[in-house]
């Protein structure tokens, strides 16, 4: 019977269940029409009409906040007029959606408090972001990025509060449906003296109806709890074509979009905006992964530290835009020399770090020489001038005596220092 119900809408399955009770006796019809239908169906219909749209408004607001964050990050790193317009539009949309949602959620004190806290976090983050955007693009490129990370964290706090609001509203909907179910279960008490058949049909129909609603709601509730704890891989499966099945599909879509947005933010936090390779944070992440792989499986790897020779002179002579172009060309040259399993990162300033996966010292040395030669062949064109660059390279390999993050980086750094001491434009290894 549960499978039979799951193919119907909530209102239709309830009507069929009530019809089974109405048939045995006229008294059942009179009491059911006068007491049960106005209360239970009214509650369920109200939830069906108001619940999903309000939840969709919350999810839409979350997405709008995330889009605004992306626009602010792009404006911070590029400073283009296009993103300025996009930023203004994004902010206005978020403010309008906050105002609309606040007017709709009136009457739920705890939920309104969460929404107001999310609005406050959004406004504070936006104010901080506006201050950051007041600096010039060159000033932003010289900063460490910590201020932008703090602003992004504040935005993510607003998103987390909206997720908590969505979870809270899901619990309210769940409790109201439970109350509606309890009213339906209490109805047979008024008909206790009718006939045994009516009571039996009431029990059977009520059980199937409650099961067809409470099990999907329980699955949605558990999924919302898992997402609330940070598990964005949470997926809810409901074998139903009704409104609860549609709600489960929307829930899964929301979880997927949140996971996608989280991944994009994580990728941005570990990528250097100028060169499009990983930044220092991304380098540490790759290095720790390689150290863990070596510790578990014994897979060898090597670390290459590369420093562009006399780069300050390049900036002083040709200007910082030319220096930036040189960094981009070097990054692209290195990237073309590596495999997909290898990792290149801008270590800082004019330094790059390369992690060569599953390669011993001999193979890494050959790769380092090839990269050095490729960089020496790079030609950078500026307004009225063309110049070349060279690089000094230090190399270290993982071993029993050099198997921690500090040890392997220090070893490569010593080799890099030796390459500079010996006249630059060469490769040294420890």
Coordinates of C-alpha atoms in Angstrom, one line a residue:
X1 CA 0.0 0.0 0.0
X2 CA 3.0 2.3 0.7
X3 CA 4.1 2.0 -3.0
X4 CA 0.5 2.8 -4.1
X5 CA 0.4 6.0 -2.0
X6 CA 3.9 7.1 -3.2
X7 CA 2.6 7.5 -6.7
X8 CA 0.0 10.1 -5.7
X9 CA 0.1 13.7 -4.5
X10 CA -0.2 14.2 -0.7
X11 CA -3.7 15.7 -1.0
X12 CA -5.0 12.9 -3.2
X13 CA -3.6 10.1 -1.0
X14 CA -5.2 11.7 2.0
X15 CA -8.6 12.0 0.2
X16 CA -8.4 8.3 -0.7
X17 CA -7.6 7.3 2.9
X18 CA -10.5 9.4 4.1
X19 CA -12.8 7.8 1.5
X20 CA -12.0 4.4 2.9
X21 CA -13.2 5.6 6.3
X22 CA -16.3 7.3 5.0
X23 CA -17.8 4.2 3.3
X24 CA -18.8 2.0 6.3
X25 CA -21.2 4.4 8.0
X26 CA -22.7 7.8 7.6
X27 CA -21.5 8.9 11.0
X28 CA -17.9 8.5 9.8
X29 CA -18.7 10.8 6.9
X30 CA -20.3 13.4 9.0
X31 CA -17.5 13.5 11.6
X32 CA -14.7 13.3 9.1
X33 CA -16.1 16.1 7.0
X34 CA -16.8 18.3 10.0
X35 CA -13.6 17.7 12.0
X36 CA -10.7 16.0 10.2
X37 CA -10.7 17.5 6.8
X38 CA -10.7 21.2 7.8
X39 CA -7.8 20.6 10.2
X40 CA -5.4 18.0 8.7
X41 CA -5.8 18.8 5.0
X42 CA -5.8 22.5 5.8
X43 CA -2.4 22.1 7.6
X44 CA -0.9 19.9 4.9
X45 CA -2.1 22.2 2.0
X46 CA -0.8 25.2 3.8
X47 CA 2.7 23.6 4.1
X48 CA 2.6 22.5 0.5
X49 CA 1.7 26.0 -0.7
X50 CA 4.0 28.0 1.5
X51 CA 6.8 25.6 2.6
X52 CA 8.6 24.9 -0.7
X53 CA 8.5 28.5 -2.0
X54 CA 9.9 29.9 1.2
X55 CA 12.6 27.2 1.3
X56 CA 13.4 28.0 -2.4
X57 CA 13.7 31.7 -1.5
X58 CA 16.2 30.8 1.2
X59 CA 18.3 28.7 -1.2
X60 CA 18.0 31.4 -3.8
X61 CA 19.3 33.9 -1.3
X62 CA 22.3 31.6 -0.5
X63 CA 23.2 31.4 -4.1
X64 CA 22.9 35.1 -4.6
X65 CA 25.2 35.7 -1.7
X66 CA 27.7 33.3 -3.2
X67 CA 27.5 35.0 -6.6
X68 CA 28.1 38.3 -4.9
X69 CA 31.2 36.9 -3.2
X70 CA 32.5 35.7 -6.6
X71 CA 31.9 39.1 -8.1
X72 CA 33.6 40.9 -5.2
X73 CA 36.6 38.5 -5.5
X74 CA 36.8 39.2 -9.3
X75 CA 36.5 42.9 -8.8
X76 CA 39.2 42.8 -6.1
X77 CA 41.6 40.9 -8.4
X78 CA 40.8 42.6 -11.8
X79 CA 39.2 46.0 -11.0
X80 CA 37.4 46.1 -14.3
X81 CA 34.3 48.3 -14.9
X82 CA 32.3 45.3 -15.9
X83 CA 32.7 43.6 -12.6
X84 CA 31.9 47.0 -10.8
X85 CA 28.5 47.0 -12.5
X86 CA 28.0 43.3 -11.8
X87 CA 29.0 43.9 -8.1
X88 CA 26.4 46.7 -7.7
X89 CA 23.7 44.5 -9.3
X90 CA 24.6 41.5 -7.1
X91 CA 24.4 43.6 -3.9
X92 CA 21.1 45.1 -4.8
X93 CA 19.6 41.7 -5.5
X94 CA 20.9 40.3 -2.2
X95 CA 19.5 43.3 -0.2
X96 CA 16.1 43.0 -2.0
X97 CA 16.0 39.2 -1.3
X98 CA 16.9 39.7 2.4
X99 CA 14.1 42.3 2.7
X100 CA 11.6 40.1 0.9
X101 CA 12.5 37.0 3.0
X102 CA 12.3 39.0 6.3
X103 CA 8.7 40.1 5.5
X104 CA 7.7 36.5 4.7
X105 CA 9.2 34.9 7.7
X106 CA 7.5 37.2 10.2
X107 CA 6.0 35.2 13.1
X108 CA 9.0 32.8 13.6
X109 CA 11.1 34.5 16.2
X110 CA 14.1 32.1 16.2
X111 CA 14.1 31.9 12.4
X112 CA 13.8 35.7 12.1
X113 CA 16.8 36.1 14.5
X114 CA 18.9 33.7 12.3
X115 CA 17.9 35.7 9.2
X116 CA 18.7 39.1 10.8
X117 CA 22.1 37.7 11.9
X118 CA 22.8 36.5 8.4
X119 CA 21.8 39.9 7.0
X120 CA 24.1 41.6 9.5
X121 CA 27.0 39.3 8.6
X122 CA 26.3 40.0 4.9
X123 CA 26.3 43.8 5.5
X124 CA 29.5 43.7 7.6
X125 CA 31.3 41.6 5.0
X126 CA 30.1 43.8 2.3
X127 CA 31.3 46.9 4.1
X128 CA 34.7 45.3 4.7
X129 CA 34.9 44.2 1.0
X130 CA 34.1 47.8 -0.1
X131 CA 37.0 49.1 2.0
X132 CA 39.3 46.5 0.3
X133 CA 38.1 47.6 -3.2
X134 CA 39.1 51.2 -2.3
X135 CA 42.7 50.3 -2.8
X136 CA 44.4 50.2 -6.2
X137 CA 44.9 47.0 -8.1
X138 CA 48.7 47.2 -7.7
X139 CA 48.3 47.6 -3.9
X140 CA 46.0 44.5 -3.8
X141 CA 48.5 42.4 -5.7
X142 CA 51.2 43.3 -3.2
X143 CA 49.0 42.3 -0.3
X144 CA 49.1 38.8 1.3
X145 CA 45.4 38.2 0.6
X146 CA 44.6 37.7 4.4
X147 CA 42.2 40.6 4.3
X148 CA 40.3 39.1 1.4
X149 CA 40.2 35.7 3.1
X150 CA 38.7 37.4 6.2
X151 CA 36.0 39.0 4.1
X152 CA 35.2 35.7 2.4
X153 CA 35.0 34.0 5.8
X154 CA 32.4 36.7 6.9
X155 CA 30.4 36.0 3.7
X156 CA 30.6 32.3 4.4
X157 CA 29.3 32.9 7.9
X158 CA 26.3 34.6 6.4
X159 CA 25.8 31.6 4.1
X160 CA 26.1 29.2 7.1
X161 CA 23.4 31.2 9.0
X162 CA 21.1 30.9 6.0
X163 CA 21.8 27.2 5.9
X164 CA 20.9 27.0 9.6
X165 CA 17.7 29.0 8.8
X166 CA 16.8 26.5 6.1
X167 CA 17.4 23.6 8.5
X168 CA 15.3 25.3 11.2
X169 CA 12.4 25.9 8.8
X170 CA 12.6 22.2 7.6
X171 CA 12.2 21.2 11.2
X172 CA 9.2 23.5 11.6
X173 CA 7.6 22.0 8.5
X174 CA 8.4 18.5 9.8
X175 CA 6.8 19.2 13.2
X176 CA 3.7 20.7 11.6
X177 CA 3.3 17.6 9.5
X178 CA 3.7 15.5 12.6
X179 CA 1.0 17.5 14.3
X180 CA -1.3 17.0 11.2
X181 CA -0.5 13.3 11.3
X182 CA -1.4 13.2 15.0
X183 CA -4.7 14.9 14.4
X184 CA -5.5 12.3 11.8
X185 CA -4.6 9.5 14.2
X186 CA -6.8 11.0 16.9
X187 CA -9.8 11.1 14.6
X188 CA -10.8 7.5 15.1
X189 CA -11.2 8.1 18.8
X190 CA -14.3 10.1 18.0
X191 CA -15.6 7.1 16.0
X192 CA -14.7 4.4 18.5
X193 CA -18.3 3.3 18.9
X194 CA -19.1 3.2 15.2
X195 CA -18.2 -0.3 13.8
X196 CA -15.2 -2.6 13.9
X197 CA -14.8 -2.3 10.1
X198 CA -14.5 1.5 10.2
X199 CA -11.9 1.3 13.0
X200 CA -9.9 -1.4 11.1
X201 CA -9.9 0.6 7.9
X202 CA -8.9 3.7 9.7
X203 CA -5.9 2.0 11.3
X204 CA -4.7 0.4 8.1
X205 CA -5.1 3.6 6.0
X206 CA -3.6 5.8 8.7
X207 CA -0.6 3.6 9.0
X208 CA 0.1 3.6 5.2
X209 CA -0.5 7.3 5.0
X210 CA 1.8 8.2 7.9
X211 CA 4.5 5.9 6.6
X212 CA 4.3 7.4 3.1
X213 CA 4.9 10.9 4.6
X214 CA 7.0 10.4 7.7
X215 CA 9.7 8.2 6.1
X216 CA 10.5 10.7 3.3
X217 CA 10.4 13.6 5.8
X218 CA 12.7 11.7 8.1
X219 CA 15.1 11.1 5.2
X220 CA 15.0 14.9 4.3
X221 CA 15.5 15.8 8.0
X222 CA 18.5 13.5 8.3
X223 CA 20.0 14.9 5.0
X224 CA 19.5 18.5 6.3
X225 CA 21.3 17.5 9.5
X226 CA 24.2 16.0 7.6
X227 CA 24.5 19.2 5.5
X228 CA 24.3 21.3 8.6
X229 CA 27.4 19.4 9.9
X230 CA 29.3 20.1 6.8
X231 CA 28.7 16.9 4.8
X232 CA 27.9 18.4 1.4
X233 CA 28.0 14.9 -0.2
X234 CA 24.7 14.2 1.5
X235 CA 22.1 12.8 -0.9
X236 CA 18.5 12.0 -0.1
X237 CA 16.7 9.2 -2.0
X238 CA 12.9 9.1 -1.9
X239 CA 11.1 6.6 -4.2
X240 CA 8.1 8.9 -4.8
X241 CA 6.7 11.1 -7.5
X242 CA 4.8 13.4 -5.1
X243 CA 5.7 16.8 -3.6
X244 CA 8.1 15.1 -1.2
X245 CA 9.9 13.5 -4.1
X246 CA 10.2 16.9 -5.8
X247 CA 11.4 18.4 -2.5
X248 CA 14.1 15.7 -2.3
X249 CA 15.2 16.5 -5.8
X250 CA 15.5 20.2 -4.9
X251 CA 17.4 19.3 -1.8
X252 CA 19.9 17.2 -3.7
X253 CA 20.3 20.0 -6.3
X254 CA 20.9 22.5 -3.4
X255 CA 23.5 20.1 -1.9
X256 CA 25.3 19.8 -5.2
X257 CA 25.3 23.5 -5.8
X258 CA 26.7 24.2 -2.3
X259 CA 29.4 21.6 -2.8
X260 CA 30.3 23.1 -6.2
X261 CA 30.5 26.6 -4.7
X262 CA 32.6 25.4 -1.8
X263 CA 35.0 23.7 -4.2
X264 CA 35.3 26.8 -6.3
X265 CA 36.0 28.9 -3.2
X266 CA 38.6 26.4 -2.1
X267 CA 40.3 26.4 -5.5
X268 CA 40.4 30.2 -5.5
X269 CA 42.0 30.2 -2.1
X270 CA 44.8 28.0 -3.4
X271 CA 45.5 29.7 -6.7
X272 CA 47.8 32.6 -7.6
X273 CA 45.8 35.2 -9.5
X274 CA 48.6 36.5 -11.5
X275 CA 50.1 33.3 -12.9
X276 CA 47.1 31.0 -12.6
X277 CA 49.3 28.3 -10.8
X278 CA 48.9 27.3 -7.2
X279 CA 49.9 29.8 -4.5
X280 CA 51.9 29.0 -1.3
X281 CA 48.8 27.5 0.4
X282 CA 48.2 25.2 -2.6
X283 CA 51.9 24.3 -2.6
X284 CA 51.8 23.2 1.1
X285 CA 48.6 21.1 0.3
X286 CA 50.4 19.3 -2.6
X287 CA 53.6 18.8 -0.5
X288 CA 51.7 17.2 2.4
X289 CA 49.8 14.9 -0.1
X290 CA 53.1 13.7 -1.5
X291 CA 54.7 13.2 1.9
X292 CA 51.6 11.1 2.9
X293 CA 51.9 9.1 -0.3
X294 CA 55.6 8.5 0.3
X295 CA 54.9 7.5 4.0
X296 CA 52.2 5.0 2.9
X297 CA 53.5 3.6 -0.3
X298 CA 57.1 4.7 -0.6
X299 CA 56.5 6.6 -3.8
X300 CA 59.5 8.9 -4.5
X301 CA 59.2 12.6 -5.3
X302 CA 61.4 15.6 -5.6
X303 CA 61.1 19.3 -4.8
X304 CA 62.4 22.0 -7.1
X305 CA 62.8 25.6 -5.9
X306 CA 63.3 28.1 -8.8
X307 CA 64.2 31.8 -8.4
X308 CA 64.4 34.2 -11.4
X309 CA 67.8 35.8 -11.6
X310 CA 68.1 39.6 -11.0
X311 CA 64.3 40.0 -11.2
X312 CA 64.4 43.3 -9.2
X313 CA 66.5 44.7 -12.1
X314 CA 63.8 43.6 -14.5
X315 CA 61.1 45.5 -12.6
X316 CA 63.3 48.5 -12.1
X317 CA 64.3 48.6 -15.8
X318 CA 61.2 47.6 -17.7
X319 CA 58.5 48.2 -15.1
X320 CA 56.3 46.0 -13.0
X321 CA 53.8 45.2 -15.8
X322 CA 56.7 43.7 -17.7
X323 CA 57.8 41.8 -14.6
X324 CA 54.3 40.5 -14.2
X325 CA 54.3 39.3 -17.9
X326 CA 57.6 37.6 -17.3
X327 CA 56.2 35.7 -14.3
X328 CA 53.2 34.6 -16.4
X329 CA 55.4 33.4 -19.2
X330 CA 57.7 31.5 -16.7
X331 CA 54.7 29.9 -15.1
X332 CA 53.3 28.8 -18.4
X333 CA 56.8 27.5 -19.5
X334 CA 57.0 25.4 -16.3
X335 CA 53.5 24.1 -16.7
X336 CA 54.1 22.9 -20.2
X337 CA 57.1 20.9 -19.0
X338 CA 55.2 19.0 -16.3
X339 CA 52.8 16.0 -16.1
X340 CA 49.3 16.3 -14.8
X341 CA 50.4 14.6 -11.6
X342 CA 53.1 17.2 -10.9
X343 CA 52.5 20.5 -9.1
X344 CA 53.8 24.0 -9.8
X345 CA 53.2 26.9 -7.4
X346 CA 54.2 30.5 -7.0
X347 CA 56.2 30.2 -3.8
X348 CA 56.5 33.9 -3.3
X349 CA 57.6 36.9 -5.4
X350 CA 59.8 35.6 -8.2
X351 CA 60.2 32.1 -6.7
X352 CA 58.4 29.0 -7.9
X353 CA 58.1 25.6 -6.3
X354 CA 57.7 22.4 -8.4
X355 CA 56.8 19.0 -6.9
X356 CA 57.7 16.2 -9.2
X357 CA 55.6 13.2 -8.3
X358 CA 56.8 9.6 -8.5
X359 CA 60.2 10.6 -9.7
X360 CA 63.7 9.9 -8.3
X361 CA 66.5 12.4 -8.0
X362 CA 68.0 11.6 -11.4
X363 CA 64.7 12.1 -13.3
X364 CA 64.0 15.3 -11.3
X365 CA 67.5 16.7 -12.1
X366 CA 66.9 16.1 -15.9
X367 CA 63.6 17.9 -15.6
X368 CA 65.1 20.8 -13.7
X369 CA 67.8 21.3 -16.4
X370 CA 65.1 21.1 -19.1
X371 CA 63.0 23.8 -17.3
X372 CA 66.1 26.0 -16.8
X373 CA 66.9 25.8 -20.6
X374 CA 63.3 26.5 -21.5
X375 CA 63.2 29.6 -19.3
X376 CA 66.4 30.8 -20.8
X377 CA 64.8 30.7 -24.2
X378 CA 61.8 32.8 -23.0
X379 CA 61.6 36.2 -24.6
X380 CA 59.5 39.0 -23.0
X381 CA 58.4 41.9 -25.2
X382 CA 57.6 45.3 -23.7
X383 CA 56.9 48.7 -25.2
X384 CA 60.0 49.3 -27.2
X385 CA 62.2 46.5 -25.7
X386 CA 62.6 42.8 -25.5
X387 CA 64.5 41.0 -22.7
X388 CA 65.3 37.5 -21.6
X389 CA 65.4 35.9 -18.2
X390 CA 67.2 33.1 -16.5
X391 CA 66.7 31.0 -13.3
X392 CA 68.6 29.5 -10.5
X393 CA 67.3 26.1 -9.3
X394 CA 67.7 24.1 -6.2
X395 CA 66.6 20.4 -6.0
X396 CA 66.0 18.0 -3.1
X397 CA 64.5 14.5 -3.0
X398 CA 62.5 12.8 -0.3
X399 CA 64.5 10.2 1.8
X400 CA 64.6 8.7 5.3
X401 CA 66.9 11.6 6.3
X402 CA 64.7 14.2 4.5
X403 CA 61.1 13.3 5.0
X404 CA 59.3 16.2 6.7
X405 CA 58.0 19.4 5.1
X406 CA 60.6 21.6 6.8
X407 CA 63.5 19.2 5.9
X408 CA 62.7 18.9 2.3
X409 CA 62.0 22.6 1.8
X410 CA 65.2 23.5 3.7
X411 CA 67.3 21.1 1.6
X412 CA 65.9 22.6 -1.7
X413 CA 66.5 26.1 -0.4
X414 CA 70.1 25.3 0.4
X415 CA 70.6 23.9 -3.1
X416 CA 69.1 27.1 -4.5
X417 CA 71.4 29.2 -2.5
X418 CA 74.3 27.2 -3.8
X419 CA 73.2 27.7 -7.4
X420 CA 73.1 31.5 -6.8
X421 CA 76.5 31.4 -5.1
X422 CA 78.0 29.6 -8.1
X423 CA 77.0 32.3 -10.5
X424 CA 73.2 31.7 -11.1
X425 CA 71.5 30.2 -14.1
X426 CA 72.3 26.7 -13.0
X427 CA 70.8 23.7 -11.1
X428 CA 72.2 22.4 -7.8
X429 CA 70.9 19.5 -5.7
X430 CA 71.4 18.2 -2.2

